[in-house]
PDB file of C-alpha atoms in Angstrom:
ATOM      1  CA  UNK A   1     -17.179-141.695  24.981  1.00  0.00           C
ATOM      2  CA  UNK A   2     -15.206-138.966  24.068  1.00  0.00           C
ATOM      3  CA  UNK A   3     -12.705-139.130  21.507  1.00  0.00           C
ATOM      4  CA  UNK A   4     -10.839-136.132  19.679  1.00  0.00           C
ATOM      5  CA  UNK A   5      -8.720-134.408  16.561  1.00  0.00           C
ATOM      6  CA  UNK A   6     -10.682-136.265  14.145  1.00  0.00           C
ATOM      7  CA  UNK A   7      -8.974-134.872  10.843  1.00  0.00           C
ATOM      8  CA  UNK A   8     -10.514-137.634   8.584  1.00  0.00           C
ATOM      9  CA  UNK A   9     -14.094-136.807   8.570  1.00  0.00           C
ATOM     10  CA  UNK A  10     -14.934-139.263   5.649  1.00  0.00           C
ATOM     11  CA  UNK A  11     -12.911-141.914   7.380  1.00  0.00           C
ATOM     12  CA  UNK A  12     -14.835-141.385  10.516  1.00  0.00           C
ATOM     13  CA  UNK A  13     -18.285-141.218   8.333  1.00  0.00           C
ATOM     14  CA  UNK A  14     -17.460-144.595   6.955  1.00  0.00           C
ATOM     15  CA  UNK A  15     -16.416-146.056  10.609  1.00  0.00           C
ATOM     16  CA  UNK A  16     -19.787-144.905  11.696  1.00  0.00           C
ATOM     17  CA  UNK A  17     -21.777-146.359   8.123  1.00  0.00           C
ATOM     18  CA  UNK A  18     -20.165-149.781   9.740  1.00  0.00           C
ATOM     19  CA  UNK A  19     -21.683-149.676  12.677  1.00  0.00           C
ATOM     20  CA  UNK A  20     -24.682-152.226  13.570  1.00  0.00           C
ATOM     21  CA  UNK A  21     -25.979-149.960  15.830  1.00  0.00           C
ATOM     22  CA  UNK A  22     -27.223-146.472  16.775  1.00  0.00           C
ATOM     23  CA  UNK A  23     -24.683-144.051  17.077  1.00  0.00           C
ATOM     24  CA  UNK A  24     -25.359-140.870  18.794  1.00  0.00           C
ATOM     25  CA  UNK A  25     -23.945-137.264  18.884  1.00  0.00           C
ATOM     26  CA  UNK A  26     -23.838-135.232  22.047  1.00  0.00           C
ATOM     27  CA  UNK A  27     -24.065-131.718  21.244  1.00  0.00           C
ATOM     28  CA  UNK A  28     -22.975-128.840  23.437  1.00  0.00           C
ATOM     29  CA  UNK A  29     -26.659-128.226  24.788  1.00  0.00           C
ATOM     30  CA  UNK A  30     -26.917-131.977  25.768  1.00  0.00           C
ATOM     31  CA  UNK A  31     -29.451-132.966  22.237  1.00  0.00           C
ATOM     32  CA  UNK A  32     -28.808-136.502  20.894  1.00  0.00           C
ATOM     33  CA  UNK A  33     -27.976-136.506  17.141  1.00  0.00           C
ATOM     34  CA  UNK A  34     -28.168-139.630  15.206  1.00  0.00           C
ATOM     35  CA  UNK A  35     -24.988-140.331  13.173  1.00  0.00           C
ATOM     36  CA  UNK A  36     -26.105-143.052  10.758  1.00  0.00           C
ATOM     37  CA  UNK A  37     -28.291-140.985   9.387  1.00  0.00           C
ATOM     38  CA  UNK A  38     -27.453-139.456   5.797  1.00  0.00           C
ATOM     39  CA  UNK A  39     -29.238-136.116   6.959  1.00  0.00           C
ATOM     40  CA  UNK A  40     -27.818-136.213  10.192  1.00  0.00           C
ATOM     41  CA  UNK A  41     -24.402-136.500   8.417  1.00  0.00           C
ATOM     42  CA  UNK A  42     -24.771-134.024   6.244  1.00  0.00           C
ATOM     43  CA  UNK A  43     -26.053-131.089   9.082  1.00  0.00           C
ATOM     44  CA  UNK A  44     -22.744-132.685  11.232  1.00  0.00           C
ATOM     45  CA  UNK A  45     -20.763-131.580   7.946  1.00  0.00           C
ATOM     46  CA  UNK A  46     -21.941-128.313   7.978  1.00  0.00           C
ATOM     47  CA  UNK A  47     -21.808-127.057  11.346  1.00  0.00           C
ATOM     48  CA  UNK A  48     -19.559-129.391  13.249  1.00  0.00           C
ATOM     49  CA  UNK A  49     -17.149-130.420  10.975  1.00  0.00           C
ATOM     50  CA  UNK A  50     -17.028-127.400   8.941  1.00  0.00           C
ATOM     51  CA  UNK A  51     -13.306-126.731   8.711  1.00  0.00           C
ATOM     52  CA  UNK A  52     -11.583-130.129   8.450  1.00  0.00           C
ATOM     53  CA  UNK A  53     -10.780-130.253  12.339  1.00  0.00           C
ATOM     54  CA  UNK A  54     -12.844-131.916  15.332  1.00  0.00           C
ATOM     55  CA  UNK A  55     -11.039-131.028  18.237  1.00  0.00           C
ATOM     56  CA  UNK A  56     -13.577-132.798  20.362  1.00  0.00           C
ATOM     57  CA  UNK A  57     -16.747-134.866  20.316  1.00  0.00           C
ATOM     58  CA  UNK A  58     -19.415-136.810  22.872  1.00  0.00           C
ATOM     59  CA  UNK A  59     -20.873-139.894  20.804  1.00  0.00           C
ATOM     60  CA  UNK A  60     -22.733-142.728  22.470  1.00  0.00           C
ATOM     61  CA  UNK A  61     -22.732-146.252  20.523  1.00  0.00           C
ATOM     62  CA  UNK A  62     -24.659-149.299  21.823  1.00  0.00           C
ATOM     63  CA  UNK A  63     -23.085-152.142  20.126  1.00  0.00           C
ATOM     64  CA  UNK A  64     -20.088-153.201  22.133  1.00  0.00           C
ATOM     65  CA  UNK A  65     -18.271-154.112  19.021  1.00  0.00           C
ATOM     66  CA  UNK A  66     -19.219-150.385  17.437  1.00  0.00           C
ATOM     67  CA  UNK A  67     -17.577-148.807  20.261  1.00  0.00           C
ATOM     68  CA  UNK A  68     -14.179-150.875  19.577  1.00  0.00           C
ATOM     69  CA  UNK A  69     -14.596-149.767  15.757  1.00  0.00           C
ATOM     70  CA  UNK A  70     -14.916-146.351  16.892  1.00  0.00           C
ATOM     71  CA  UNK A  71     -11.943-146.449  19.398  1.00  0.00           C
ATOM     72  CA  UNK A  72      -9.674-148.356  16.863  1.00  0.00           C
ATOM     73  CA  UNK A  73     -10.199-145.859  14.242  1.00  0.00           C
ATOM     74  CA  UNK A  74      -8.891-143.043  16.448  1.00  0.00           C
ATOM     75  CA  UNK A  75      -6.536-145.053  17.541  1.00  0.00           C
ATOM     76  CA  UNK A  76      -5.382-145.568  14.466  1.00  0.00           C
ATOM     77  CA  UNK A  77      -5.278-142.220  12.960  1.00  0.00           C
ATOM     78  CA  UNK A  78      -3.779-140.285  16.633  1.00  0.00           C
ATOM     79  CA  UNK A  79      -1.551-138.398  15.999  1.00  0.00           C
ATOM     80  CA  UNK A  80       2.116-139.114  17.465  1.00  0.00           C
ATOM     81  CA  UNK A  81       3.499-136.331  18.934  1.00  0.00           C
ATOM     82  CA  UNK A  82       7.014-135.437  18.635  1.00  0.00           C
ATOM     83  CA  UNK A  83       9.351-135.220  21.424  1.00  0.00           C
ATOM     84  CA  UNK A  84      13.173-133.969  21.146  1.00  0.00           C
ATOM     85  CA  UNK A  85      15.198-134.259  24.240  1.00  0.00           C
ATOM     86  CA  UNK A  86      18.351-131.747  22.904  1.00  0.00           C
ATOM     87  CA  UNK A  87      20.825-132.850  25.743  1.00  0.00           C
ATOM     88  CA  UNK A  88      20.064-136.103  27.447  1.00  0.00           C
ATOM     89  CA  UNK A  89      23.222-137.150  28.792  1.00  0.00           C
ATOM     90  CA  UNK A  90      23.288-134.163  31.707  1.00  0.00           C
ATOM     91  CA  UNK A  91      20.054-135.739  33.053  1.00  0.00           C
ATOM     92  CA  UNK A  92      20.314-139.727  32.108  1.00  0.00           C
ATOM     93  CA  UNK A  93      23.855-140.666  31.207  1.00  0.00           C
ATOM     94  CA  UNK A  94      22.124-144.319  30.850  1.00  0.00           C
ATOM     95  CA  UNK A  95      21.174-145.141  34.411  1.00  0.00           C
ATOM     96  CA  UNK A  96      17.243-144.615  34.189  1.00  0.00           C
ATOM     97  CA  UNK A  97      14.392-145.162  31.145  1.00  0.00           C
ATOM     98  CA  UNK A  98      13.489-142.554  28.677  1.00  0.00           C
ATOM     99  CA  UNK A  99      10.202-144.917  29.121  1.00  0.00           C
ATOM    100  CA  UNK A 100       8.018-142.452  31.071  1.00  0.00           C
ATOM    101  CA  UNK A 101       8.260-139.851  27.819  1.00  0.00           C
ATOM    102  CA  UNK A 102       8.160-142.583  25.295  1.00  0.00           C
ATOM    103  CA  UNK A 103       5.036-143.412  26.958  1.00  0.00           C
ATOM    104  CA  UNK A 104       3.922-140.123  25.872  1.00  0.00           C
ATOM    105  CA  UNK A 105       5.021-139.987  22.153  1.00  0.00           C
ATOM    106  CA  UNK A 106       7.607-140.869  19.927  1.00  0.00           C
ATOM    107  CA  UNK A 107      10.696-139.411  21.243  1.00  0.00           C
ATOM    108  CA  UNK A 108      14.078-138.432  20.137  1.00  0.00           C
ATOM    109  CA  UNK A 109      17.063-138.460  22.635  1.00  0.00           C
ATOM    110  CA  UNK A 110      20.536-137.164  21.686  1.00  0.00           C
ATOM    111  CA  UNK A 111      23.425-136.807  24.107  1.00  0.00           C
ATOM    112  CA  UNK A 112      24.597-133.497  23.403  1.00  0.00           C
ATOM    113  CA  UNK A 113      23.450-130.892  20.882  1.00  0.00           C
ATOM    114  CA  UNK A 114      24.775-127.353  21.815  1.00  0.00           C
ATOM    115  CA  UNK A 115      25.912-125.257  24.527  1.00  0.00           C
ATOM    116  CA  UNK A 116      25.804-122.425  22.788  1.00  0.00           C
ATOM    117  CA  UNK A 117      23.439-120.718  19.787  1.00  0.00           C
ATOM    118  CA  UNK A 118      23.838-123.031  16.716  1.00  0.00           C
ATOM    119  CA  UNK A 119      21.845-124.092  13.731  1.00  0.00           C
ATOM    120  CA  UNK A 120      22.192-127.914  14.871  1.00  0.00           C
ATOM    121  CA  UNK A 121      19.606-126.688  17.259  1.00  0.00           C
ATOM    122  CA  UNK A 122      17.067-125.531  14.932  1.00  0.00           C
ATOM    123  CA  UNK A 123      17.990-128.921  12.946  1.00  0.00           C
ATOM    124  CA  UNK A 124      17.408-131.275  15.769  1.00  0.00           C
ATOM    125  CA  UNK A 125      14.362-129.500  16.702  1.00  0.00           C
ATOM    126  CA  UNK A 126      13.049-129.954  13.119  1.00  0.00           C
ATOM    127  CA  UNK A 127       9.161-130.651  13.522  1.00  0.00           C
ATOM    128  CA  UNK A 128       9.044-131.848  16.952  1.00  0.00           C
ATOM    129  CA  UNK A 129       6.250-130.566  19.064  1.00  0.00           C
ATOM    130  CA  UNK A 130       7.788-131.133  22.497  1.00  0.00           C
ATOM    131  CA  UNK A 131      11.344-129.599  23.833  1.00  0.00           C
ATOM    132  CA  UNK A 132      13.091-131.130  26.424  1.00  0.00           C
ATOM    133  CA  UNK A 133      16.641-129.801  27.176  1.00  0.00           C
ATOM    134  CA  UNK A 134      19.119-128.929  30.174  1.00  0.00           C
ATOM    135  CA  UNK A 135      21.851-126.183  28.973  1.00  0.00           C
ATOM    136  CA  UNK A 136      20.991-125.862  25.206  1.00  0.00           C
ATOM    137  CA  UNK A 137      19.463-122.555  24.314  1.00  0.00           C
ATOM    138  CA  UNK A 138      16.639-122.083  22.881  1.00  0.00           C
ATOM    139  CA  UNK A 139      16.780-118.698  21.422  1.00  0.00           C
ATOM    140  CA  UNK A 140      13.993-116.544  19.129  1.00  0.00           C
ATOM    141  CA  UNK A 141      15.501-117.188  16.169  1.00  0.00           C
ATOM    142  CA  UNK A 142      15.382-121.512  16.886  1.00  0.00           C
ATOM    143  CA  UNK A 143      11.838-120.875  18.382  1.00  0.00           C
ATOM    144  CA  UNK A 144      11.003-119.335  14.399  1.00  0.00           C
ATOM    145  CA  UNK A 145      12.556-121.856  12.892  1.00  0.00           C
ATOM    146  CA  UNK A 146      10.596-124.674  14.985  1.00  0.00           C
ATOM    147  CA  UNK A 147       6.812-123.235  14.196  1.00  0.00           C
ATOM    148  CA  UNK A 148       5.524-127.066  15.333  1.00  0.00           C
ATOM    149  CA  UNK A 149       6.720-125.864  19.094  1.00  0.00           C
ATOM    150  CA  UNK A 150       4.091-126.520  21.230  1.00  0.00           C
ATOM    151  CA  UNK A 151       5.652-126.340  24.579  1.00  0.00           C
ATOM    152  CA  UNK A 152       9.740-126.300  26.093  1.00  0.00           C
ATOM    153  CA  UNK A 153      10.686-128.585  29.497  1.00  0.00           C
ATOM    154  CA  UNK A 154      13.939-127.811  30.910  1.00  0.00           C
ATOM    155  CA  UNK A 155      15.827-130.537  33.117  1.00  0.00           C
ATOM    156  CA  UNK A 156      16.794-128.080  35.342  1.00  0.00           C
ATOM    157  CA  UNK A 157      15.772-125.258  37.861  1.00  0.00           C
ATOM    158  CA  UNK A 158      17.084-122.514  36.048  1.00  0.00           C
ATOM    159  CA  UNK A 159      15.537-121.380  32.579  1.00  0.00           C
ATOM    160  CA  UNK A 160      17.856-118.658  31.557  1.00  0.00           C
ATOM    161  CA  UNK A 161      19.206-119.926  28.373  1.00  0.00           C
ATOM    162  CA  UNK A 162      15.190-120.289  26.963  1.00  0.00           C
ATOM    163  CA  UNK A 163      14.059-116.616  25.329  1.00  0.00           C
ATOM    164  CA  UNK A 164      11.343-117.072  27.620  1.00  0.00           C
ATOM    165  CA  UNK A 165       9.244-113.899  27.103  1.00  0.00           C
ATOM    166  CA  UNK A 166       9.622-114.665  23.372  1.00  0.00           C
ATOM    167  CA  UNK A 167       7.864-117.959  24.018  1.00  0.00           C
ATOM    168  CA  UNK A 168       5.601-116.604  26.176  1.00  0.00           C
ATOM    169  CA  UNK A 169       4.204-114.196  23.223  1.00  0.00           C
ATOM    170  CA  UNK A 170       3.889-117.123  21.030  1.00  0.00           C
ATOM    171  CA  UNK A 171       1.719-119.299  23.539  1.00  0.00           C
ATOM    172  CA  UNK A 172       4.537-121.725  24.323  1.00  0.00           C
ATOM    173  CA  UNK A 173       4.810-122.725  28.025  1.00  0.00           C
ATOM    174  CA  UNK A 174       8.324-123.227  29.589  1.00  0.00           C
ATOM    175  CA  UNK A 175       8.364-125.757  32.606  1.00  0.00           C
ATOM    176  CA  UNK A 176      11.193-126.395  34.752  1.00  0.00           C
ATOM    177  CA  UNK A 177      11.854-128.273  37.319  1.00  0.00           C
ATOM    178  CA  UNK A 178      12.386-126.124  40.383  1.00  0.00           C
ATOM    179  CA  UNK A 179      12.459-128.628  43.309  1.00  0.00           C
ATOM    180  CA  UNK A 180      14.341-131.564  41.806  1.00  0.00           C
ATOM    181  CA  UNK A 181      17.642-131.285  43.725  1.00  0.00           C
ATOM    182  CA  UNK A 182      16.415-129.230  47.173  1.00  0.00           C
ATOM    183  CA  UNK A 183      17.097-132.427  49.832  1.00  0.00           C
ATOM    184  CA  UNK A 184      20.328-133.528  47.954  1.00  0.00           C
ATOM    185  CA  UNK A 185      21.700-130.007  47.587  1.00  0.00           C
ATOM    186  CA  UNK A 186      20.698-129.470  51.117  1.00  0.00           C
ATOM    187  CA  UNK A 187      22.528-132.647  52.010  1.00  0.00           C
ATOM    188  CA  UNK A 188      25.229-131.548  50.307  1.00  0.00           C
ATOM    189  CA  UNK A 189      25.692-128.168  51.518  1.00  0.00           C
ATOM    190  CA  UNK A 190      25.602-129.684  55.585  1.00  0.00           C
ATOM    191  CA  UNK A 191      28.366-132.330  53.918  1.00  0.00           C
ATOM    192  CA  UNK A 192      30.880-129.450  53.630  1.00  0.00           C
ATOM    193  CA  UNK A 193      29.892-128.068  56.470  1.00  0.00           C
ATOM    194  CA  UNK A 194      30.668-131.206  58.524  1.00  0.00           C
ATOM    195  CA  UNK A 195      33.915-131.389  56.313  1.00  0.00           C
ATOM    196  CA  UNK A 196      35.101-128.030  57.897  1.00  0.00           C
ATOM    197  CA  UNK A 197      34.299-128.668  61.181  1.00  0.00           C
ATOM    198  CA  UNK A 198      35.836-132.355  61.089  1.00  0.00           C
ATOM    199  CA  UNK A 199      38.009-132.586  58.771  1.00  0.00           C
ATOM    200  CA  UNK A 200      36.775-136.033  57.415  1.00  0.00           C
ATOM    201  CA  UNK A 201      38.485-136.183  54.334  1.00  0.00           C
ATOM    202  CA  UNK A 202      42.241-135.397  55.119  1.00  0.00           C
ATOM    203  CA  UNK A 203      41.836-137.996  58.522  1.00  0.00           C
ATOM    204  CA  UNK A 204      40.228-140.492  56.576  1.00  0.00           C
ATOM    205  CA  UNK A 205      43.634-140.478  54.054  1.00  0.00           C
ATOM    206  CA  UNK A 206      46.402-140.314  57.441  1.00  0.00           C
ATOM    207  CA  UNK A 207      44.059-143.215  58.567  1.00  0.00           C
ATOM    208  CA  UNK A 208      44.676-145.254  55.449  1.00  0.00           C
ATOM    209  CA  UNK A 209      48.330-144.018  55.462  1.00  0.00           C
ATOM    210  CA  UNK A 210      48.848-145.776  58.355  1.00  0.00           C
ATOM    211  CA  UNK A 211      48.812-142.698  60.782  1.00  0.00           C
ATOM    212  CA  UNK A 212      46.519-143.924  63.477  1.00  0.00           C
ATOM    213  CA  UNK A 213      48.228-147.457  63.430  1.00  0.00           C
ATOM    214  CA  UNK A 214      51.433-146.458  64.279  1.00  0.00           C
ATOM    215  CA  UNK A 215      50.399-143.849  66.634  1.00  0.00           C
ATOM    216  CA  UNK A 216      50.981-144.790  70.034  1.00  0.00           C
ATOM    217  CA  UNK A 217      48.539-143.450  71.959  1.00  0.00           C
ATOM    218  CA  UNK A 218      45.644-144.443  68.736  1.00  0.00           C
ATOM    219  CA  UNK A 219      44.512-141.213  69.705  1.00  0.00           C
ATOM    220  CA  UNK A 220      45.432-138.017  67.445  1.00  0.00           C
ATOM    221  CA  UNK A 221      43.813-135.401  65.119  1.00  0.00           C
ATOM    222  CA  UNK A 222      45.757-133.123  62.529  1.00  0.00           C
ATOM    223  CA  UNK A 223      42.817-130.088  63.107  1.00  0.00           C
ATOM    224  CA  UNK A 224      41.066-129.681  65.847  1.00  0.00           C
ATOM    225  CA  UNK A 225      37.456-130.685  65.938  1.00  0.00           C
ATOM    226  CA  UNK A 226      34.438-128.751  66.057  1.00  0.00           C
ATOM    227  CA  UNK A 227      31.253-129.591  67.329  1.00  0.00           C
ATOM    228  CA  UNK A 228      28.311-128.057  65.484  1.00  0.00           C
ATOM    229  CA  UNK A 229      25.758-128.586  68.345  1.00  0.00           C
ATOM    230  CA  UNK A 230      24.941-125.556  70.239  1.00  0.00           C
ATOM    231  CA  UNK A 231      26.618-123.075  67.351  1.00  0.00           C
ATOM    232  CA  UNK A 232      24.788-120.466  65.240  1.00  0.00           C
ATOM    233  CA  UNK A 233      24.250-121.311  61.402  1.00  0.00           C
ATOM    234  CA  UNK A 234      23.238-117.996  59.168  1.00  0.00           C
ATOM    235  CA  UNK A 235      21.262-118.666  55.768  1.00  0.00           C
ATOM    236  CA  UNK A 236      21.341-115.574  53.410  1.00  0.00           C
ATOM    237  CA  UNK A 237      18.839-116.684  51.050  1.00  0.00           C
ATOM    238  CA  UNK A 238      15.894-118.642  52.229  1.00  0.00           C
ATOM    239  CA  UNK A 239      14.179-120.480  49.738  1.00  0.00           C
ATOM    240  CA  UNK A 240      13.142-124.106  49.419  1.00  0.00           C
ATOM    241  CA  UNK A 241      17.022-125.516  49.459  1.00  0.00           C
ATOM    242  CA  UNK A 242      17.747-122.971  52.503  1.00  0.00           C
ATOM    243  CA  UNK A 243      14.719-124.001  54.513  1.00  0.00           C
ATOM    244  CA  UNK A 244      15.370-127.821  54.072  1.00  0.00           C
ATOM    245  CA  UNK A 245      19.201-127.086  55.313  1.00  0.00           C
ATOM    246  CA  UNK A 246      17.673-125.337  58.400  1.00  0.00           C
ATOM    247  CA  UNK A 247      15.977-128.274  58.892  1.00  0.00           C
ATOM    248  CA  UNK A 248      18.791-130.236  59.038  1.00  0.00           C
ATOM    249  CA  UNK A 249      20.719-127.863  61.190  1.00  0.00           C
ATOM    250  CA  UNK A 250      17.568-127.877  63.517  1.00  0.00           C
ATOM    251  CA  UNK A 251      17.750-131.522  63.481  1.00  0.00           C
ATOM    252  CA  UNK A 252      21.800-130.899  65.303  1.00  0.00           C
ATOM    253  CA  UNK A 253      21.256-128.562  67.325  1.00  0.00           C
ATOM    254  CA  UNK A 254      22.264-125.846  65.256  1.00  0.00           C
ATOM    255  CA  UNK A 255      20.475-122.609  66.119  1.00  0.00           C
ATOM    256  CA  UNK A 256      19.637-121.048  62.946  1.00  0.00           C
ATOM    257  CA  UNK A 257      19.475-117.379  61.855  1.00  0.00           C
ATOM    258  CA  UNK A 258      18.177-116.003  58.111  1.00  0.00           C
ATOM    259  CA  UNK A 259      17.825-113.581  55.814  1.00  0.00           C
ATOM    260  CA  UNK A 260      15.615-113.500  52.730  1.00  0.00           C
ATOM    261  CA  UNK A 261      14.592-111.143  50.608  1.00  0.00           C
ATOM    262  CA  UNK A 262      10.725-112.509  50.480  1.00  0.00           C
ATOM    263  CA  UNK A 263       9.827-114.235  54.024  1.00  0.00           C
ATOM    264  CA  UNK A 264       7.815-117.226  54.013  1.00  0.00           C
ATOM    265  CA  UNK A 265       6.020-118.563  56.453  1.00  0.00           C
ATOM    266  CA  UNK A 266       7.740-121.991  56.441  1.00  0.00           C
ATOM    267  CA  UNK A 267      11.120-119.856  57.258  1.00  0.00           C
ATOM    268  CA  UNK A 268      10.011-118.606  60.071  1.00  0.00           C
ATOM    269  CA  UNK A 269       9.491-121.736  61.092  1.00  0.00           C
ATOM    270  CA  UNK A 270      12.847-122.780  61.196  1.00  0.00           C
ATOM    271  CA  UNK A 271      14.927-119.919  61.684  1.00  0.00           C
TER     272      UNK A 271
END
């Protein structure tokens, strides 16, 4: 088994002492050292354990009940790592679980923090080793004020508001999220498009104002309407969100021309 950041080597030692059975040490070139005994102990001290830190180690123990000893005791001492989520309430305003990331560590959800730069940031930050935020900036003066930063998730595509080269230089990863909203703003985007060229909205109101009832033929329209099959759609732009709406467009008929900066080859497919 494997376990990892042992930081209390005498508290591990004494786990091991317990055991009935062997207990072996992996080493690096594949040798089997025997933990339970004193001498082998003493040489893991000295060369493994050396500065108060185990990132990592192989053991082997044969006693089923020495393996749940071992596991129980790292169990025991993991450390929890903190999670901050700085503005919740754009992402979850109580609809979905925060149980996937509370899965992960103990986690910290507030509503709202900031929406611009603010000490409440730094505050709410404090020593939490995981950033999760939407809109609330994480500048170079928070990131030095949260040393325990270990990485920064933002709920969003864009990461703008994150000094990003700043974290960068200090070995913190920023993630986003940069295909969370492509089919709906896609949908979205043909929506309007359908809007303009039928005028849904203002007919559906003269419908419920009684227009079409009292209309004597039961056949009228205020605009007239446009068909979009057989028409020309152009895409400036065409990413991930403007291939997925030529997709859609395909899927009407729509004959669709493009323009982007960096062609792909799944563009070219569909315009």
């Amino acid at each position: 088994m494997k376990i990892s950041h042992i930081t209390d080597i005498e508290g591990f030692f004494k786990v091991i002492d317990s055991c009935k059975g062997r207990v072996e040490l992996i080493s690096q070139e594949g040798d089997r050292i025997n933990l339970k005994s004193k001498l082998s102990q003493y040489f893991s001290l000295a060369n493994i354990f050396s500065d108060g830190v185990v990132d990592e180690l192989e053991i082997v123990a044969y006693d089923p009940e020495d393996v749940k000893r071992i596991i129980d005791f790292t169990l025991e001492r993991r450390q929890v790592m903190k999670i901050v989520v700085l503005d919740g309430y754009t992402e979850n305003p109580g609809d979905i679980s925060w149980a996937p990331l509370e899965a992960l560590g103990e986690v910290t959800v507030y509503d709202r923090t900031s929406y611009e730069e603010s000490p409440l940031i730094a505050e709410r930050i404090g020593d939490a080793e995981i950033v999760v935020m939407n809109k609330t900036p994480i500048s170079r003066e928070t990131i030095d004020k949260c040393p325990n930063i270990k990485a920064i998730a933002v709920l969003a595509t864009g990461y703008n508001v994150i000094d990003y080269e700043y974290a960068k230089s200090k070995g913190i990863p920023v993630m986003n999220v940069p295909v969370y909203g492509t089919d709906n703003v896609s949908q979205f985007a043909v929506s309007l498009l359908m809007e303009v060229c039928s005028h849904i909205g203002h007919h559906s109101e003269s419908v419920h104002a009684g227009e079409w009832a009292s209309n004597p033929d039961w056949c009228y329209w205020h605009y007239p309407m446009i068909e979009v099959s057989g028409k020309t759609a152009g895409i400036i732009g065409l990413g991930r969100i403007g291939v997925n709406t030529a997709k859609i467009l395909n899927a009407m008929n729509v004959h669709v021309i493009a323009y982007d900066s960096y062609p792909s080859e799944a563009g070219k497919k569909v315009a």
